[in-house]
Coordinates of C-alpha atoms and ligand atoms in Angstrom, one line a residue:
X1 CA 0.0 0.0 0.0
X2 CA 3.3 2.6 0.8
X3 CA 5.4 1.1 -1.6
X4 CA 6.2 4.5 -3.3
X5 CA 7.2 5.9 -0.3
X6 CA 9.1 2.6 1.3
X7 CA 11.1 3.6 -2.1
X8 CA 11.7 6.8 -1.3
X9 CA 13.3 5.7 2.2
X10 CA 15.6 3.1 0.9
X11 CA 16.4 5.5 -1.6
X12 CA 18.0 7.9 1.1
X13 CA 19.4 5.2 2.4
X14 CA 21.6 4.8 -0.4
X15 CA 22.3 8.8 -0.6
X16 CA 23.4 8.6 3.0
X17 CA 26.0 6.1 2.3
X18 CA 27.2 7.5 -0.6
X19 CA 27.7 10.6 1.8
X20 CA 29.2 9.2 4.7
X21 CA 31.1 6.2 3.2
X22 CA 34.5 7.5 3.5
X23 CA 34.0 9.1 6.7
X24 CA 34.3 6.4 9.3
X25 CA 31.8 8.0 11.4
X26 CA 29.6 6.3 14.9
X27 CA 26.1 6.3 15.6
X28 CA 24.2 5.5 19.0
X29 CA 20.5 5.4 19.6
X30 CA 19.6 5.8 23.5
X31 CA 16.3 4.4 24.2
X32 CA 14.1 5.7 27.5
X33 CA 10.2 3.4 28.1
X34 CA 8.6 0.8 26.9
X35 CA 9.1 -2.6 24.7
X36 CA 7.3 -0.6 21.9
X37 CA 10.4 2.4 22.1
X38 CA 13.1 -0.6 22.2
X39 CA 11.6 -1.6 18.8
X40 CA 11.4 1.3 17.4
X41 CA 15.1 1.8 18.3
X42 CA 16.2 -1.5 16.3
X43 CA 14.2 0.3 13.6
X44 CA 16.5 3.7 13.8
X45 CA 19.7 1.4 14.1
X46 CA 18.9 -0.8 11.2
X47 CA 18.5 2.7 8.9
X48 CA 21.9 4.1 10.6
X49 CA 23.7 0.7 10.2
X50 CA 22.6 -0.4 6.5
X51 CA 23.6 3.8 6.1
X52 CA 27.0 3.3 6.7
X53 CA 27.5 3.7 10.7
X54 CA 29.7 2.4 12.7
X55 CA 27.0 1.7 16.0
X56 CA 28.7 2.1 19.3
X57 CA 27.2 2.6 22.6
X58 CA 29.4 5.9 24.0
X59 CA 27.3 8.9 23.2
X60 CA 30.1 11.1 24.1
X61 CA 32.1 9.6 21.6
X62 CA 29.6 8.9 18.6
X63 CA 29.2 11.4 15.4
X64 CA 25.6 10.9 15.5
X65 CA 23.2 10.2 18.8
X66 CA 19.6 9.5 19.4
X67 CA 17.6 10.0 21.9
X68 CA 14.2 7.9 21.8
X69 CA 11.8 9.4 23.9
X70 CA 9.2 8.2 26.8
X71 CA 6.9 10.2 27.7
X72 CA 4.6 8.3 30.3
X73 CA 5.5 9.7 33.8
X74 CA 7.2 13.0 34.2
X75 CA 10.5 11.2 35.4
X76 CA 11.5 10.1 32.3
X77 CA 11.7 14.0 30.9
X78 CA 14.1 14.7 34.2
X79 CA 16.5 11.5 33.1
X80 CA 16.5 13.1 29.3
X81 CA 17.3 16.5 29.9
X82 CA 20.5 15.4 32.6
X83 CA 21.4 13.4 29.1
X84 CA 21.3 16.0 26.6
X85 CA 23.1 18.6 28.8
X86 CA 26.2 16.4 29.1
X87 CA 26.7 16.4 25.8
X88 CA 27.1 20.3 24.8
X89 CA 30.6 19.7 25.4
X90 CA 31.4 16.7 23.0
X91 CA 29.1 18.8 20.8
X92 CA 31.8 21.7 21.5
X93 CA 34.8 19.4 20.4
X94 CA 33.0 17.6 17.1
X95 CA 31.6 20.4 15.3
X96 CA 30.1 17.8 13.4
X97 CA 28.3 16.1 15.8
X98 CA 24.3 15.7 15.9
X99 CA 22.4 15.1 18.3
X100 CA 18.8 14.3 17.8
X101 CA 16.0 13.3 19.8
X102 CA 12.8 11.4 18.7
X103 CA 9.8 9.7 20.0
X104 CA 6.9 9.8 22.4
X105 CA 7.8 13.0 24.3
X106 CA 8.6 15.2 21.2
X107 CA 4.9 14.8 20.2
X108 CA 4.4 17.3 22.8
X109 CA 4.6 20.8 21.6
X110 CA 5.9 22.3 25.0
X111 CA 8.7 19.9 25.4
X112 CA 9.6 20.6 22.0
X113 CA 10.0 24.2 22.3
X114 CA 11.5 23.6 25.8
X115 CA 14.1 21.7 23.6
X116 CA 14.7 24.4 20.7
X117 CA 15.1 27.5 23.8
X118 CA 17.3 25.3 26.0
X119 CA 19.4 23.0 24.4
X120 CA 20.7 24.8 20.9
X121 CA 22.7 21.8 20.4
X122 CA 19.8 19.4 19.6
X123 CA 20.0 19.7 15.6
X124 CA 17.5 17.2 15.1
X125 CA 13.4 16.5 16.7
X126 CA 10.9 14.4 14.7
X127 CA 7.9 12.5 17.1
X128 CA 6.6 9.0 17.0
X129 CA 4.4 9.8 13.5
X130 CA 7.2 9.9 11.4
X131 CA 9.7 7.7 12.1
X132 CA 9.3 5.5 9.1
X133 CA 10.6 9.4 7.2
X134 CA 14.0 8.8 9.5
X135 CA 16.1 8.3 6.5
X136 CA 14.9 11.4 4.6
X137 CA 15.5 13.8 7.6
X138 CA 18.7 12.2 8.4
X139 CA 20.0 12.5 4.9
X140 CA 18.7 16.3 5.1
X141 CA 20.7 17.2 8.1
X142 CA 23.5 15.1 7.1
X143 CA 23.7 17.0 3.7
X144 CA 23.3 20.3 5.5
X145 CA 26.3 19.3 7.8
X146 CA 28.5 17.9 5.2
X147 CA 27.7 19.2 2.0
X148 CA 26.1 23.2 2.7
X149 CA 28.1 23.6 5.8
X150 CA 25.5 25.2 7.3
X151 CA 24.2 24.8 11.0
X152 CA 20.6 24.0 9.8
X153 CA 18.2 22.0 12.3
X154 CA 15.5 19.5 10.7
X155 CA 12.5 19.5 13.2
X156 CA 9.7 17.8 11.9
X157 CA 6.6 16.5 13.9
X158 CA 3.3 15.3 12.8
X159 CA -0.3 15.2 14.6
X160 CA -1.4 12.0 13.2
X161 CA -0.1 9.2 10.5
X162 CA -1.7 6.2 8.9
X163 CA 1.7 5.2 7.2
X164 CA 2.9 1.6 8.3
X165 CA 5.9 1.1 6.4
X166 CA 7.1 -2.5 6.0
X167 CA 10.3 -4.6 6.2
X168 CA 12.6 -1.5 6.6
X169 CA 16.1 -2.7 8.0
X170 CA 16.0 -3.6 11.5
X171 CA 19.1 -4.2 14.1
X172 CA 18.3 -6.3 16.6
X173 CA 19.5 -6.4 20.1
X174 CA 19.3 -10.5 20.2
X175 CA 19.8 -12.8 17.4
X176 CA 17.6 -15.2 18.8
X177 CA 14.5 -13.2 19.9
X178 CA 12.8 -10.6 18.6
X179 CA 9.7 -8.1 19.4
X180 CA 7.2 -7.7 16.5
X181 CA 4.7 -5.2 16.1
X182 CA 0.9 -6.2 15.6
X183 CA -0.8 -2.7 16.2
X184 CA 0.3 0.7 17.0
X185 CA -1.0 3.6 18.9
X186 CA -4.5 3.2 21.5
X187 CA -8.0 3.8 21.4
X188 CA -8.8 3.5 25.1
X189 CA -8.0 6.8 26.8
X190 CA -7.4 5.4 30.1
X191 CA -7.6 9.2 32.0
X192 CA -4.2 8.9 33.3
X193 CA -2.3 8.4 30.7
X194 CA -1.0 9.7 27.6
X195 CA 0.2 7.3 25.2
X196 CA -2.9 7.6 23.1
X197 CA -2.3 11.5 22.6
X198 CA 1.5 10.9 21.7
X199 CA 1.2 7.6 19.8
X200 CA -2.4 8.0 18.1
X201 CA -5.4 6.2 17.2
X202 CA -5.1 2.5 16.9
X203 CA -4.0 0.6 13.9
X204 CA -3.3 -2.9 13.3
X205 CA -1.1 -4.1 10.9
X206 CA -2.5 -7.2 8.8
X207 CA -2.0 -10.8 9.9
X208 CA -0.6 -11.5 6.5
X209 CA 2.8 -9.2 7.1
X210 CA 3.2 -10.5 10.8
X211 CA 3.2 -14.2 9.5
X212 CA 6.0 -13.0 7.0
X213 CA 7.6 -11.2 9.6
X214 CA 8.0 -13.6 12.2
X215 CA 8.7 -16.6 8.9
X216 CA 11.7 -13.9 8.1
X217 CA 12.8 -14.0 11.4
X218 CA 12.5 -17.5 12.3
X219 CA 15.1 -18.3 8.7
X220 CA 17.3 -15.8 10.8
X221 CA 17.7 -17.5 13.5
X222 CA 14.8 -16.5 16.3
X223 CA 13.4 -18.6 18.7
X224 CA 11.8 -16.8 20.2
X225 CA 8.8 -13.1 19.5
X226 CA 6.8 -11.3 21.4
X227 CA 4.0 -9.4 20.0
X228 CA 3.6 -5.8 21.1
X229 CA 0.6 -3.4 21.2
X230 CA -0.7 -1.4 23.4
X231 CA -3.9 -3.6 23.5
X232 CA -3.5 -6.9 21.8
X233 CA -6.6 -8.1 22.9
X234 CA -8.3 -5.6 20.6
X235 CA -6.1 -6.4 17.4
X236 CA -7.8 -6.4 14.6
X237 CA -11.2 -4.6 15.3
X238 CA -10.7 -2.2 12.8
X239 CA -9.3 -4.3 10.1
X240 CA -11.2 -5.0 7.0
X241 CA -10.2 -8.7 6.8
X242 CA -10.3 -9.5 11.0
X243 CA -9.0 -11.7 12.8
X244 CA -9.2 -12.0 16.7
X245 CA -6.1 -11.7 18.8
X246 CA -6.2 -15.1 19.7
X247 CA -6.2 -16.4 15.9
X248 CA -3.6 -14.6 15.3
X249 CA -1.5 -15.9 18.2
X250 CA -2.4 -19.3 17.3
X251 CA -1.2 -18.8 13.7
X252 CA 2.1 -17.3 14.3
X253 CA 2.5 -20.3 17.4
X254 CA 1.9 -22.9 14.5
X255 CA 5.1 -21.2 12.5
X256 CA 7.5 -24.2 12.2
X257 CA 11.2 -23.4 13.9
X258 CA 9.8 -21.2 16.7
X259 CA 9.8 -22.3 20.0
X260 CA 8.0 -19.8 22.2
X261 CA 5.5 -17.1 21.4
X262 CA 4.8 -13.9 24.3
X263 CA 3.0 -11.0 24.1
X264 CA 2.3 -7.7 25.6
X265 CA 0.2 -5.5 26.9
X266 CA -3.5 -7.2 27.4
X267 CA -6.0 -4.7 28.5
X268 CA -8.4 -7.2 31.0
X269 CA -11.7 -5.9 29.6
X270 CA -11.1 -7.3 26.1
X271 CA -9.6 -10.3 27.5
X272 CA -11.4 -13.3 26.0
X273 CA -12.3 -17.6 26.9
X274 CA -11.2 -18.2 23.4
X275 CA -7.7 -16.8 24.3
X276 CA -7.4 -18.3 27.2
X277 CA -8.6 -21.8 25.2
X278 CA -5.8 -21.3 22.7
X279 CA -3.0 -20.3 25.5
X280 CA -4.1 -23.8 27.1
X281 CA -4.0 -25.8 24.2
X282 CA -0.2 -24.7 22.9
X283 CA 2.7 -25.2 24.6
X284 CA 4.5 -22.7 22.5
X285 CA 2.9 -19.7 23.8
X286 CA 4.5 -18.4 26.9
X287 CA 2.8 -19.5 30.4
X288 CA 3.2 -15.5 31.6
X289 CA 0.2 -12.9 31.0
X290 CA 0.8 -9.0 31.8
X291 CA -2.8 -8.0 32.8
X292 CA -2.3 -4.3 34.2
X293 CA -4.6 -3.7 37.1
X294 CA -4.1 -0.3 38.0
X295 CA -6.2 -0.1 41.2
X296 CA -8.7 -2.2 42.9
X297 CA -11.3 0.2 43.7
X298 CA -14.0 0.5 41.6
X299 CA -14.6 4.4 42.1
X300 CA -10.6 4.6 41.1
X301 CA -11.3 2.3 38.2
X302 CA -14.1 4.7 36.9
X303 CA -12.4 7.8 37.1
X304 CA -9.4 5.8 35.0
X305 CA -11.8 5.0 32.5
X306 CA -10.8 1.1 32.4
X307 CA -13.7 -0.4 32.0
X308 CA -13.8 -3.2 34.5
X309 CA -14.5 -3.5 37.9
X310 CA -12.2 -5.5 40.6
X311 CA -14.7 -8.0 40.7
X312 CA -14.7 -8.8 37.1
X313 CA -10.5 -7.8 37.0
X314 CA -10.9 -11.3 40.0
X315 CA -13.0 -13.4 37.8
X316 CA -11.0 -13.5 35.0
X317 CA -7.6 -13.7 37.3
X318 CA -9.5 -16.6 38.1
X319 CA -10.7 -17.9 34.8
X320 CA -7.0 -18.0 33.4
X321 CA -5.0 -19.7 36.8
X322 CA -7.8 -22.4 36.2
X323 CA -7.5 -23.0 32.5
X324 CA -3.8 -22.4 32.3
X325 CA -1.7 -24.7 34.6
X326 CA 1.6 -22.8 35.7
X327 CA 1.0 -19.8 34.8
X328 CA 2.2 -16.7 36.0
X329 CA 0.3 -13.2 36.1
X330 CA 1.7 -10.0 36.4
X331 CA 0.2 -6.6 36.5
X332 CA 1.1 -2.4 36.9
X333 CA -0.5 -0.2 39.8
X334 CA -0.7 3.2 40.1
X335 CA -1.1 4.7 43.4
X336 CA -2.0 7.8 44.1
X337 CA -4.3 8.5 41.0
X338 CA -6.3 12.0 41.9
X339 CA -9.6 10.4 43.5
X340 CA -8.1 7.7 45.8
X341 CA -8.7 7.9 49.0
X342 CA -6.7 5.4 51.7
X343 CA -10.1 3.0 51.7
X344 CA -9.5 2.9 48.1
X345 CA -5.8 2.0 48.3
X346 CA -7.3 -1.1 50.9
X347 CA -9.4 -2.2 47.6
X348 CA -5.9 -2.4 45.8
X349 CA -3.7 -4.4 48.7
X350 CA -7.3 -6.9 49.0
X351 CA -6.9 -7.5 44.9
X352 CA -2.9 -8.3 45.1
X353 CA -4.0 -10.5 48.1
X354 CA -6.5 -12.2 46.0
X355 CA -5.0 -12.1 42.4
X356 CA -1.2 -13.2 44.0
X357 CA 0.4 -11.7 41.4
X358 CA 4.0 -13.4 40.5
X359 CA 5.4 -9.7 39.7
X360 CA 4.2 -6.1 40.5
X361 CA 5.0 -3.0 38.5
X362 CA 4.2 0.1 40.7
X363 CA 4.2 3.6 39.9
X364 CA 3.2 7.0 41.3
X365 CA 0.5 8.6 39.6
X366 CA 1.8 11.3 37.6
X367 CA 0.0 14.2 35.8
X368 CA 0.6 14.7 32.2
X369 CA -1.1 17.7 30.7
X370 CA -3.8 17.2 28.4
X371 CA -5.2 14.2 30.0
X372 CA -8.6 14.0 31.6
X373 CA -7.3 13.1 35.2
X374 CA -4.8 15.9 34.9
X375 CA -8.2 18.5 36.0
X376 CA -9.0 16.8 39.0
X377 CA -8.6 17.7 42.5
X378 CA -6.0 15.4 44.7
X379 CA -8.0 14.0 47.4
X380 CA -4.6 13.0 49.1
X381 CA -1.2 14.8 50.8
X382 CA 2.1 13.4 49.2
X383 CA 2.8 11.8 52.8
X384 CA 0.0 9.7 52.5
X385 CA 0.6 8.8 49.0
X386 CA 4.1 7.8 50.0
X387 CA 2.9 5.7 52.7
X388 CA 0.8 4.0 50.3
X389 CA 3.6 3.3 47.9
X390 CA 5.9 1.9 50.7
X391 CA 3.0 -0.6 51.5
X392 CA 2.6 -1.2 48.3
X393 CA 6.0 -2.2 47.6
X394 CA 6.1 -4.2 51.0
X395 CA 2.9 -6.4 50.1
X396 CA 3.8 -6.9 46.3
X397 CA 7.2 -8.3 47.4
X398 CA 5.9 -10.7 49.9
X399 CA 3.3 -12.1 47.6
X400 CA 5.3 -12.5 44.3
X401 CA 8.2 -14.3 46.7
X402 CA 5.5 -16.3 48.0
X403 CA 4.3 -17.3 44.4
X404 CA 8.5 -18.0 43.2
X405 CA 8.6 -20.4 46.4
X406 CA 6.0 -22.9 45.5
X407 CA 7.9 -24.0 41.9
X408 CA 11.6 -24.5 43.9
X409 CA 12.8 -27.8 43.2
X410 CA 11.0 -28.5 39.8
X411 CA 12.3 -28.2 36.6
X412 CA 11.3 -25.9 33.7
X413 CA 12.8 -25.3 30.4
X414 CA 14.2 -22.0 29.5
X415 CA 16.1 -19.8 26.9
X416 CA 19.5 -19.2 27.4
X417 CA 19.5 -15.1 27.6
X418 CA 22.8 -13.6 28.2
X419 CA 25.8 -13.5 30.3
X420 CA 25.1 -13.0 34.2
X421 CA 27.3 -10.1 36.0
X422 CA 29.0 -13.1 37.5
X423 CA 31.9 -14.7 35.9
X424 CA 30.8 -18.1 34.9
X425 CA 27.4 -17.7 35.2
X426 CA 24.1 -17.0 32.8
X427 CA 20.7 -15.5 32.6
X428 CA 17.6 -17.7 31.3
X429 CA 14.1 -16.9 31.2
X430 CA 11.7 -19.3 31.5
X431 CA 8.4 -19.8 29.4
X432 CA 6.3 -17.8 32.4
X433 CA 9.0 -14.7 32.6
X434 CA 10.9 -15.6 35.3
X435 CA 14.9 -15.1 35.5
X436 CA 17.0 -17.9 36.3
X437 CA 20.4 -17.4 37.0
X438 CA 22.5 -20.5 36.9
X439 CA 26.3 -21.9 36.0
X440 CA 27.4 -22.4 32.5
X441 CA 29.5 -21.9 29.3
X442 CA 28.3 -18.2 27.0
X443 CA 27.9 -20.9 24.2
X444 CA 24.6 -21.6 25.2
X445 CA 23.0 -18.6 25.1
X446 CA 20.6 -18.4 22.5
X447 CA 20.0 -22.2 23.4
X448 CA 17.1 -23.8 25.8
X449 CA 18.4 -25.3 28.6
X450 CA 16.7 -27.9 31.2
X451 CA 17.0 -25.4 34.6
X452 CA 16.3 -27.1 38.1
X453 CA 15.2 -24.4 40.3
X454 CA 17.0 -24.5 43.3
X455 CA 16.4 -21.0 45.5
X456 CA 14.1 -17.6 44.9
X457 CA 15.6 -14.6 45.4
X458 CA 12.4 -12.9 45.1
X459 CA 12.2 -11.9 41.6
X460 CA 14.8 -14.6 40.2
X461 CA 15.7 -18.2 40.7
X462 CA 19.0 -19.9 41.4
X463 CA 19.3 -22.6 39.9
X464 CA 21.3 -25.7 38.0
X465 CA 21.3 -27.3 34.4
X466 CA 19.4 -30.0 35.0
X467 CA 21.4 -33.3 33.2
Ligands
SAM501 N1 -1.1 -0.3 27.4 C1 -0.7 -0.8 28.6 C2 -1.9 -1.0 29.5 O1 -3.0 -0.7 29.2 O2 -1.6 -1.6 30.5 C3 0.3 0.0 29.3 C4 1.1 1.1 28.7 S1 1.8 2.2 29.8 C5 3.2 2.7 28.8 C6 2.6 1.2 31.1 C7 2.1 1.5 32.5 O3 2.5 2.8 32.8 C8 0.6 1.5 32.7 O4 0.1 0.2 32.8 C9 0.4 2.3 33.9 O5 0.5 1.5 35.1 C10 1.6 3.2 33.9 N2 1.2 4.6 33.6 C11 0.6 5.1 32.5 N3 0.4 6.5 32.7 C12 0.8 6.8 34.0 C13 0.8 8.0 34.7 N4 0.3 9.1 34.2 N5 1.3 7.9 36.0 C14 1.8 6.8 36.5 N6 1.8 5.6 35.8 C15 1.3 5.6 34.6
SF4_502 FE1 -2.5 4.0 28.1 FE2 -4.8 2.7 28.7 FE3 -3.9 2.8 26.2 FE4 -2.6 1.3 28.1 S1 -4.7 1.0 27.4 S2 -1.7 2.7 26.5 S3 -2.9 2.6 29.9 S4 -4.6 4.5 27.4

């Protein structure tokens, strides 16, 4: 459907190299968020890589660095801007340096300009709408450095796309596993947060290019995909040839030379029997679901616009332990959304007590402008917010270490990640998302290995090759 302008990418592609081929210069892409952001940075790498860079992690050092944005909590603004400030003075010493920064948080207008008046080093801001144009704006700043010798900036950021461009190059950070992209962007304007407003409506790409994407991957060696969106559980709704998530999953876990299938996120109101059916009946697809809670208090759930109540939210916590044997749940809270009140928070500790999830991500509500829940009154004092979050973090830890304890002494398979921080030792993850750490030669990473699990250490396992 964009194969004109797929083209016209791959054409600057080539101009690049032909630009920068006897330069021997280094690129780096620094990525902030989500497994969505990580992807989009194999994206960027595989343009600056099949361009003619050099990719090397030290962003001090490299002639071109990118900085891929997150945008979800205020913190991850505070992390960027200590970045982009240490650089003015490689900047300084390599006139010819460019610094660029992309994604999520330069779909806000205020950040951007915050950028442009602050940092007059940042040559280069496109959002999350345009990154299939990277190669076109790269080439234009490149020529601008290089060629006109001017000190030209290329900001360009777009309200909305419908543009999915496929099989552009791609640089992965593991040979052996991959993330793949079903659907982009998000449709349910939960009223905390603000991915919909900086990633758009949602689209979903169709089943027919997934299946050749994960085939192409599976040739290249990966075992292992997990398919990302926002919201897998409504993939496809829009699409004029549907298919429900759970058709798809089951096509892409028959794909011969793949091991395991994941996925992430599922919203629990779209959750559906028919997924849970397929999960059961195929021991490819990962025993591990994400199902994001939020709170457990059914005002709280209201005012966040989610859709379900924490009754329901039990029921079907319920519905999958008892269809799916082994499997492990996790979920993200938020405390201190505007409206809750202490009884509230009580809702939230009775669901974790109830739900016993294996992991708990937890975050402090904060406001991002232009949100709904960003005009309502806090019910609550900081203090009390913070005693909420200490609870939180205290109650979370003793279930999900309860949870790790009852599967000590079995065995499980798992895939061989990377090297552990100890000499000698390795990382594995097992099919329901646990981390095993355990002795053994780098040459089998990539490989499944039989683990025993000997101790928890709350959120990973010790353990041994099993012979
Ligand atoms: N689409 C996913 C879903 O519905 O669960 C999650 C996407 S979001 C990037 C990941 C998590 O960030 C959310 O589940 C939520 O817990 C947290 N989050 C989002 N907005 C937030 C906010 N304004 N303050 C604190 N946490 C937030
Ligand atoms: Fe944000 Fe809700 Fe969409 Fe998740 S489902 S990305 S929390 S609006």
């Amino acid at each position: 459907m964009f194969d004109e302008l797929k083209e016209k990418e791959i054409s600057y592609i080539d101009k690049i190299y032909d630009l920068i081929k006897d330069k021997n210069l280094t690129a780096t892409v620094v990525t902030f968020g989500c497994q969505m952001n990580a992807k989009d940075s194999e994206k960027l790498l595989g343009v600056l890589e099949k361009s003619g860079y050099r990719i090397i992690e030290n962003e001090e050092e490299a002639d071109f660095v990118l900085f891929n944005t997150c945008t979800v909590r205020e913190n991850a603004n505070k992390r960027l801007y200590g970045r982009i400030g240490q650089l003015k003075n490689s900047c300084t010493l390599n006139k010819n340096k460019i610094v660029g920064i992309c994604g999520c948080m330069m779909q806000e207008r205020d950040e951007v300009d915050y950028v442009l008046e602050k940092y007059k080093h940042v040559k280069m801001i496109f959002g999350t709408h345009n990154i299939y144009d990277f190669p076109h704006l790269l080439y234009d700043i490149l020529s601008s450095t290089y060629l006109d010798k001017e000190n030209k900036k290329v900001i360009e950021v777009l309200a909305k796309t419908d543009v999915i461009l496929e099989n552009l190059p791609q640089l992965r950070k593991y040979p052996f596993k991959a993330g793949v992209n079903i659907m982009y962007g998000c449709d349910n304007f939960c009223s905390y947060c603000i991915v919909p407003y900086v990633r758009g409506r949602e689209r979903s790409r169709d089943a027919s290019d997934i299946i050749d994407e994960v085939e192409f991957l599976v040739r290249d060696g990966v075992k292992e995909v997990m398919l990302l969106g926002q919201n897998v559980n409504s993939y496809g709704n829009k699409l004029e040839n549907s298919i429900s998530f759970a058709k798809l999953l089951d096509k892409v876990s028959s794909i011969e030379g793949l091991s395991m299938v994941r996925f992430m996120t599922s919203h629990p109101k779209d959750f559906s029997d028919e997924l849970i059916e397929v999960i059961k009946n195929n021991k490819k697809i990962a025993r591990h679901i994400h199902l994001p809670l939020q709170s457990g208090s059914n005002k709280v759930l209201l005012d966040m616009n989610r859709k379900y109540t924490k009754e329901k939210y039990l029921e079907l916590v319920n519905k999958i332990r008892e269809g799916i044997k082994d499997v492990a749940i996790s979920t993200d809270i938020i405390v201190g959304f505007p409206t809750e009140t202490d009884e509230d928070f009580q809702e939230t500790i009775d669901v974790i007590n109830k739900a016993k999830f294996e992991q708990t991500f937890t975050f402090v509500y904060s406001k991002r402008t232009g949100t709904k829940a960003s005009t309502l009154e806090n019910v609550s004092t900081d203090a009390e917010i913070k005693n909420r979050f200490d609870k939180l973090l205290e109650v979370t830890k003793n279930v999900g270490e309860e949870q790790y304890k009852k599967n000590i002494g079995k065995v499980f398979t798992g895939l061989v990640e990377e090297k552990d921080i100890i000499d000698g030792y390795l990382t594995a993850r097992l099919s329901n998302n646990a981390l095993v750490h355990f002795q053994g030669e780098k040459s089998l990473i990539g490989k499944f290995v039989e683990l025993e699990l000997k101790e928890s250490k709350g959120f990973y396992y010790n353990g041994s090759i099993k012979n």
